[in-house]
Short mmCIF file of C-alpha atoms in Angstrom, two decimals:
data_model
loop_
_atom_site.label_atom_id
_atom_site.label_comp_id
_atom_site.label_asym_id
_atom_site.label_seq_id
_atom_site.Cartn_x
_atom_site.Cartn_y
_atom_site.Cartn_z
CA MET A 1246 -54.74 31.69 54.17
CA VAL A 1247 -54.59 28.24 52.64
CA ASP A 1248 -51.09 27.33 51.51
CA GLU A 1249 -51.00 26.69 47.64
CA ARG A 1250 -48.94 23.58 48.09
CA ASP A 1251 -51.35 22.13 50.78
CA LYS A 1252 -54.31 22.79 48.41
CA TRP A 1253 -52.87 20.73 45.55
CA LEU A 1254 -51.71 17.89 47.95
CA ARG A 1255 -55.35 17.77 49.32
CA LEU A 1256 -56.60 17.23 45.78
CA GLY A 1257 -54.20 14.37 45.39
CA ILE A 1258 -51.94 16.15 42.91
CA ASP A 1259 -48.30 14.91 42.78
CA ILE A 1260 -46.21 18.10 42.95
CA GLU A 1261 -43.09 16.27 43.77
CA ARG A 1262 -42.48 14.98 40.32
CA PRO A 1263 -42.49 17.19 37.15
CA SER A 1264 -45.29 16.54 34.75
CA ALA A 1265 -44.85 16.87 30.90
CA ALA A 1266 -48.00 18.92 30.54
CA ARG A 1267 -46.73 21.39 33.12
CA VAL A 1268 -43.26 21.59 31.70
CA TYR A 1269 -44.60 22.19 28.13
CA ASP A 1270 -46.75 24.94 29.60
CA TYR A 1271 -43.64 26.48 31.02
CA TYR A 1272 -41.83 26.20 27.67
CA LEU A 1273 -44.78 28.17 26.10
CA GLY A 1274 -44.57 30.89 28.71
CA GLY A 1275 -47.66 29.76 30.86
CA ASP A 1276 -48.16 29.80 34.51
CA SER A 1277 -49.74 26.31 35.09
CA ASN A 1278 -46.52 24.87 36.53
CA PHE A 1279 -44.71 24.27 39.68
CA GLU A 1280 -41.10 24.83 40.74
CA VAL A 1281 -40.24 21.14 40.00
CA ASP A 1282 -41.44 21.54 36.51
CA ARG A 1283 -39.45 24.65 36.01
CA VAL A 1284 -36.27 22.98 37.35
CA LEU A 1285 -36.75 20.06 34.85
CA ALA A 1286 -37.45 22.60 31.95
CA GLU A 1287 -34.28 24.46 32.69
CA GLN A 1288 -32.31 21.21 32.83
CA VAL A 1289 -33.64 20.39 29.39
CA ARG A 1290 -32.73 23.82 28.10
CA ALA A 1291 -29.14 23.38 29.27
CA ALA A 1292 -29.03 20.21 27.09
CA ILE A 1293 -31.08 21.66 24.21
CA PRO A 1294 -30.81 25.45 24.36
CA TRP A 1295 -33.36 25.96 21.66
CA VAL A 1296 -36.22 23.90 23.33
CA HIS A 1297 -38.42 26.87 23.69
CA ASP A 1298 -38.29 27.36 20.07
CA THR A 1299 -39.09 23.68 19.57
CA ALA A 1300 -42.19 24.12 21.64
CA ARG A 1301 -43.28 27.18 19.64
CA HIS A 1302 -42.68 25.37 16.30
CA ASN A 1303 -44.90 22.55 17.60
CA ARG A 1304 -47.68 24.94 18.73
CA ALA A 1305 -47.53 26.65 15.26
CA PHE A 1306 -47.86 23.27 13.52
CA LEU A 1307 -51.02 22.74 15.73
CA ARG A 1308 -52.50 25.98 14.53
CA ARG A 1309 -51.80 25.26 10.90
CA ALA A 1310 -53.24 21.74 11.26
CA VAL A 1311 -56.50 23.15 12.73
CA ARG A 1312 -56.86 25.74 9.99
CA TYR A 1313 -56.34 23.07 7.37
CA CYS A 1314 -59.00 20.87 8.85
CA MET A 1315 -61.37 23.79 8.97
CA ASP A 1316 -60.63 24.46 5.33
CA ALA A 1317 -61.45 20.75 4.74
CA GLY A 1318 -64.95 21.25 6.35
CA VAL A 1319 -64.23 19.82 9.80
CA ARG A 1320 -65.95 21.48 12.64
CA GLN A 1321 -65.26 19.10 15.58
CA PHE A 1322 -61.96 18.68 17.29
CA LEU A 1323 -60.79 16.05 19.88
CA ASP A 1324 -57.43 17.32 21.24
CA ILE A 1325 -55.93 14.45 23.29
CA GLY A 1326 -53.13 15.33 25.58
CA SER A 1327 -53.90 19.06 25.32
CA GLY A 1328 -52.40 20.36 28.50
CA THR A 1329 -53.77 23.76 29.44
CA PRO A 1330 -55.41 25.27 26.37
CA THR A 1331 -53.51 28.49 26.48
CA VAL A 1332 -53.42 31.45 24.02
CA GLY A 1333 -53.76 30.37 20.46
CA ASN A 1334 -55.10 26.94 21.18
CA VAL A 1335 -57.67 24.93 19.19
CA HIS A 1336 -60.90 26.53 20.30
CA GLU A 1337 -59.63 29.93 19.66
CA ILE A 1338 -58.50 29.23 16.18
CA ALA A 1339 -61.47 27.14 15.20
CA GLN A 1340 -64.18 29.33 16.74
CA GLN A 1341 -62.65 32.48 15.17
CA LEU A 1342 -63.36 30.85 11.86
CA ASP A 1343 -66.64 29.33 12.86
CA PRO A 1344 -68.24 30.03 16.30
CA ASP A 1345 -70.15 26.77 16.12
CA SER A 1346 -67.08 24.64 16.01
CA ARG A 1347 -66.87 22.16 18.91
CA VAL A 1348 -63.70 21.28 20.82
CA VAL A 1349 -63.15 18.60 23.47
CA TYR A 1350 -59.77 18.73 25.15
CA VAL A 1351 -58.50 15.66 26.92
CA ASP A 1352 -55.67 15.43 29.48
CA ASN A 1353 -55.01 13.13 32.52
CA GLU A 1354 -52.94 15.89 34.35
CA PRO A 1355 -55.07 17.30 37.06
CA VAL A 1356 -53.56 20.84 37.21
CA ALA A 1357 -53.88 21.22 33.42
CA VAL A 1358 -57.62 20.13 33.58
CA ALA A 1359 -58.37 22.38 36.56
CA HIS A 1360 -56.81 25.49 34.82
CA ALA A 1361 -58.64 24.54 31.60
CA GLN A 1362 -61.95 24.32 33.32
CA LEU A 1363 -61.62 27.91 34.49
CA LEU A 1364 -60.37 29.07 31.10
CA LEU A 1365 -63.28 27.54 29.19
CA GLU A 1366 -65.99 28.71 31.55
CA GLY A 1367 -68.97 30.10 29.68
CA ASN A 1368 -67.78 28.46 26.34
CA GLU A 1369 -70.67 26.09 25.48
CA ASN A 1370 -68.82 24.61 22.53
CA ALA A 1371 -65.61 23.77 24.26
CA THR A 1372 -64.80 21.59 27.23
CA ILE A 1373 -62.04 19.51 28.93
CA VAL A 1374 -62.27 16.00 30.25
CA ARG A 1375 -59.84 14.23 32.42
CA ALA A 1376 -59.02 10.92 30.79
CA ASP A 1377 -56.01 8.96 29.34
CA LEU A 1378 -55.08 8.57 25.78
CA ARG A 1379 -54.65 4.84 26.28
CA GLU A 1380 -58.35 4.39 27.17
CA PRO A 1381 -60.19 5.15 23.89
CA ASP A 1382 -63.64 4.18 25.31
CA GLU A 1383 -63.16 6.40 28.27
CA VAL A 1384 -62.17 9.44 25.98
CA CYS A 1385 -64.84 8.84 23.40
CA ASP A 1386 -67.80 7.64 25.32
CA GLY A 1387 -67.69 10.24 28.28
CA GLU A 1388 -70.59 12.42 28.83
CA GLU A 1389 -68.93 15.68 27.87
CA THR A 1390 -67.31 14.14 24.83
CA THR A 1391 -70.67 12.74 23.51
CA ARG A 1392 -72.34 16.07 24.43
CA LEU A 1393 -70.27 18.00 21.97
CA LEU A 1394 -68.96 15.59 19.32
CA ASP A 1395 -70.93 13.52 16.79
CA PHE A 1396 -68.91 10.59 15.75
CA ASP A 1397 -71.00 10.07 12.69
CA GLN A 1398 -69.53 13.33 11.29
CA PRO A 1399 -65.81 14.14 10.62
CA ILE A 1400 -63.67 14.89 13.61
CA ALA A 1401 -60.12 15.93 13.80
CA VAL A 1402 -58.18 14.03 16.35
CA LEU A 1403 -55.13 15.87 17.53
CA MET A 1404 -52.22 13.98 19.17
CA VAL A 1405 -49.76 16.70 19.23
CA ALA A 1406 -46.66 16.08 21.27
CA ILE A 1407 -48.22 13.30 23.23
CA LEU A 1408 -47.39 9.93 21.63
CA HIS A 1409 -43.68 10.16 22.56
CA PHE A 1410 -44.99 9.73 26.21
CA ILE A 1411 -46.61 6.31 25.19
CA PRO A 1412 -43.97 3.50 25.30
CA ASP A 1413 -43.84 0.77 22.90
CA SER A 1414 -45.22 -1.66 25.58
CA ASP A 1415 -48.51 0.26 25.48
CA ARG A 1416 -48.84 -0.49 21.75
CA PRO A 1417 -49.45 3.08 20.47
CA LEU A 1418 -50.42 1.84 16.95
CA ASP A 1419 -53.13 -0.35 18.41
CA ILE A 1420 -54.47 2.55 20.47
CA ILE A 1421 -54.69 4.81 17.38
CA SER A 1422 -56.35 1.98 15.52
CA GLN A 1423 -59.06 2.02 18.20
CA TYR A 1424 -59.75 5.65 17.54
CA GLN A 1425 -59.57 5.30 13.86
CA LYS A 1426 -62.39 2.64 13.84
CA ARG A 1427 -64.65 5.11 15.56
CA LEU A 1428 -64.11 7.96 13.13
CA ALA A 1429 -66.31 8.85 10.21
CA PRO A 1430 -64.85 9.17 6.68
CA GLY A 1431 -63.33 12.72 6.24
CA SER A 1432 -61.92 12.64 9.84
CA HIS A 1433 -58.37 13.68 10.27
CA LEU A 1434 -55.51 12.77 12.63
CA ALA A 1435 -52.70 15.12 13.54
CA ILE A 1436 -49.52 13.87 15.10
CA SER A 1437 -46.26 15.45 16.20
CA HIS A 1438 -43.50 13.43 17.83
CA VAL A 1439 -39.93 13.88 19.06
CA THR A 1440 -37.14 11.97 17.39
CA ASP A 1441 -33.47 11.23 17.97
CA ASP A 1442 -32.90 10.97 14.21
CA VAL A 1443 -30.93 14.27 14.75
CA TYR A 1444 -29.06 15.70 17.66
CA ALA A 1445 -28.95 12.11 19.33
CA GLU A 1446 -26.75 12.95 22.16
CA GLN A 1447 -28.88 15.92 23.28
CA ILE A 1448 -32.17 14.04 22.81
CA HIS A 1449 -30.75 11.15 24.91
CA GLN A 1450 -30.02 13.66 27.62
CA LEU A 1451 -33.65 14.83 27.39
CA VAL A 1452 -34.85 11.16 27.62
CA ASP A 1453 -32.71 10.67 30.69
CA LEU A 1454 -33.98 13.83 32.32
CA TYR A 1455 -37.74 12.89 31.77
CA ARG A 1456 -37.16 9.46 33.11
CA GLY A 1457 -37.69 10.76 36.63
CA SER A 1458 -40.81 12.72 35.68
CA SER A 1459 -44.46 11.42 35.50
CA ASN A 1460 -44.00 11.03 31.76
CA PRO A 1461 -40.90 9.29 30.42
CA VAL A 1462 -40.04 9.81 26.73
CA THR A 1463 -39.85 7.23 23.93
CA THR A 1464 -38.33 8.68 20.81
CA ARG A 1465 -39.23 7.22 17.34
CA THR A 1466 -37.82 7.39 13.84
CA LYS A 1467 -39.38 9.14 10.87
CA GLU A 1468 -40.56 5.71 9.59
CA GLN A 1469 -41.99 4.85 12.93
CA VAL A 1470 -43.96 8.13 13.09
CA ARG A 1471 -45.15 7.53 9.61
CA GLU A 1472 -46.35 4.06 10.66
CA LEU A 1473 -48.60 5.66 13.35
CA PHE A 1474 -50.77 6.97 10.51
CA THR A 1475 -51.78 3.46 9.43
CA GLY A 1476 -55.41 3.60 8.37
CA PHE A 1477 -55.11 7.21 7.33
CA ASP A 1478 -54.06 8.80 4.03
CA LEU A 1479 -51.17 11.12 4.64
CA ILE A 1480 -51.71 14.70 3.34
CA ASP A 1481 -48.77 16.41 1.53
CA PRO A 1482 -46.07 16.96 2.53
CA GLY A 1483 -46.31 13.80 4.57
CA VAL A 1484 -44.21 13.41 7.73
CA VAL A 1485 -41.66 16.24 7.93
CA TRP A 1486 -40.18 18.56 10.55
CA THR A 1487 -42.70 20.72 12.15
CA PRO A 1488 -41.66 23.92 10.42
CA GLU A 1489 -41.88 22.28 7.16
CA TRP A 1490 -45.50 21.23 7.46
CA ARG A 1491 -47.35 23.72 5.24
CA PRO A 1492 -45.52 26.87 6.49
CA GLU A 1493 -47.36 30.09 6.06
CA THR A 1494 -44.30 31.51 4.18
CA PRO A 1495 -41.04 29.92 2.98
CA GLY A 1496 -39.26 32.14 5.46
CA HIS A 1497 -40.91 30.35 8.38
CA VAL A 1498 -39.14 27.10 7.64
CA GLY A 1499 -35.67 28.49 8.44
CA GLU A 1500 -32.30 27.11 7.27
CA HIS A 1501 -32.37 24.24 9.81
CA PRO A 1502 -35.89 22.80 10.26
CA GLU A 1503 -34.31 19.74 11.81
CA ASP A 1504 -33.71 21.93 14.96
CA SER A 1505 -37.29 21.36 15.75
CA VAL A 1506 -36.40 17.70 16.51
CA ILE A 1507 -40.09 16.99 16.11
CA TYR A 1508 -41.72 15.29 13.18
CA ALA A 1509 -45.32 16.27 12.24
CA GLY A 1510 -47.98 15.06 9.88
CA LEU A 1511 -51.63 14.99 9.18
CA GLY A 1512 -53.69 12.04 7.90
CA ARG A 1513 -57.22 11.76 6.55
CA ARG A 1514 -59.59 8.86 7.00
CA SER A 1515 -61.06 7.90 3.67
#
C-alpha cells in the first residue's frame, strides 16, 4: 500500500513546514491537514486559547458577507485564499439561495486544492484554481475563472483571512487595486485581517510561531485595514471586529468582540 507521506512528497508538496490553509482547516475541525500543521495550531492555541473561536467568528463573517452580496444581487464569487471549501462555505451558501450562482475558489496550497477538487466534483457552477493572490492576471484570466465568471457583471471578491499573509513588501494595496480595476460597478470586496491592536503580546507570539511556516503573518491596524478598501465604498458598519459586522442577532456579538482579534469589512465598487 502506498504510504500517504510518500504520495504527497511525490506530488511535490512540502509536508515538513506547516501551511496556513491547513492550520486554518484544523481550527475549523477539518481533516485536510498534517501533523506538522496540528502541532503549530496547538502552539498557537497555547498562546491564544480562544483561537478556534476566532476562526469560527471569521467563518461566520464570510457567511454573512456572502448573504449580503446575494441580497445586493451579486451571483458571482471569487474567493481568493479559500483553503478547502468545507461545510458552510461560499458555494453552499450562495447556491442554496440561487443554484445558478457561480463560485471560483483560489488557493496556492496544493493539498487544499486537491481536496477541494474532490469536494466540488459534479458541481458545474463551482471550481477551484491553483493560483496566487499576488498574480491578479493569473487569477482572473485563467481558463476555469473565465469559464464561470463574467467580469462585465458584478463579482464579489472575498479576501477573508488572507491578506495578513501578504507582507508590506508585496504592496497589498497595489495588488487589490489591480483586482478593483477589473471589476464592474456593483462588485464587492470582503476583507478580514488579524491585528495586534489588542492582545499585542499574544498576537506577537502568533507572529513568531507562524514565522517558521510557509505563510508568515503581518499584522495591521484598523486604519491600515480600512486603507485596503481604497477604491471601494465601505458598507455600514465599516471596518469592525468580525462579530460586529452585521450580526444575525445582538447576542452574537458578545461582551468582548475584540477577542476575535480580526477586523472585517465589505466594500462596494461604485
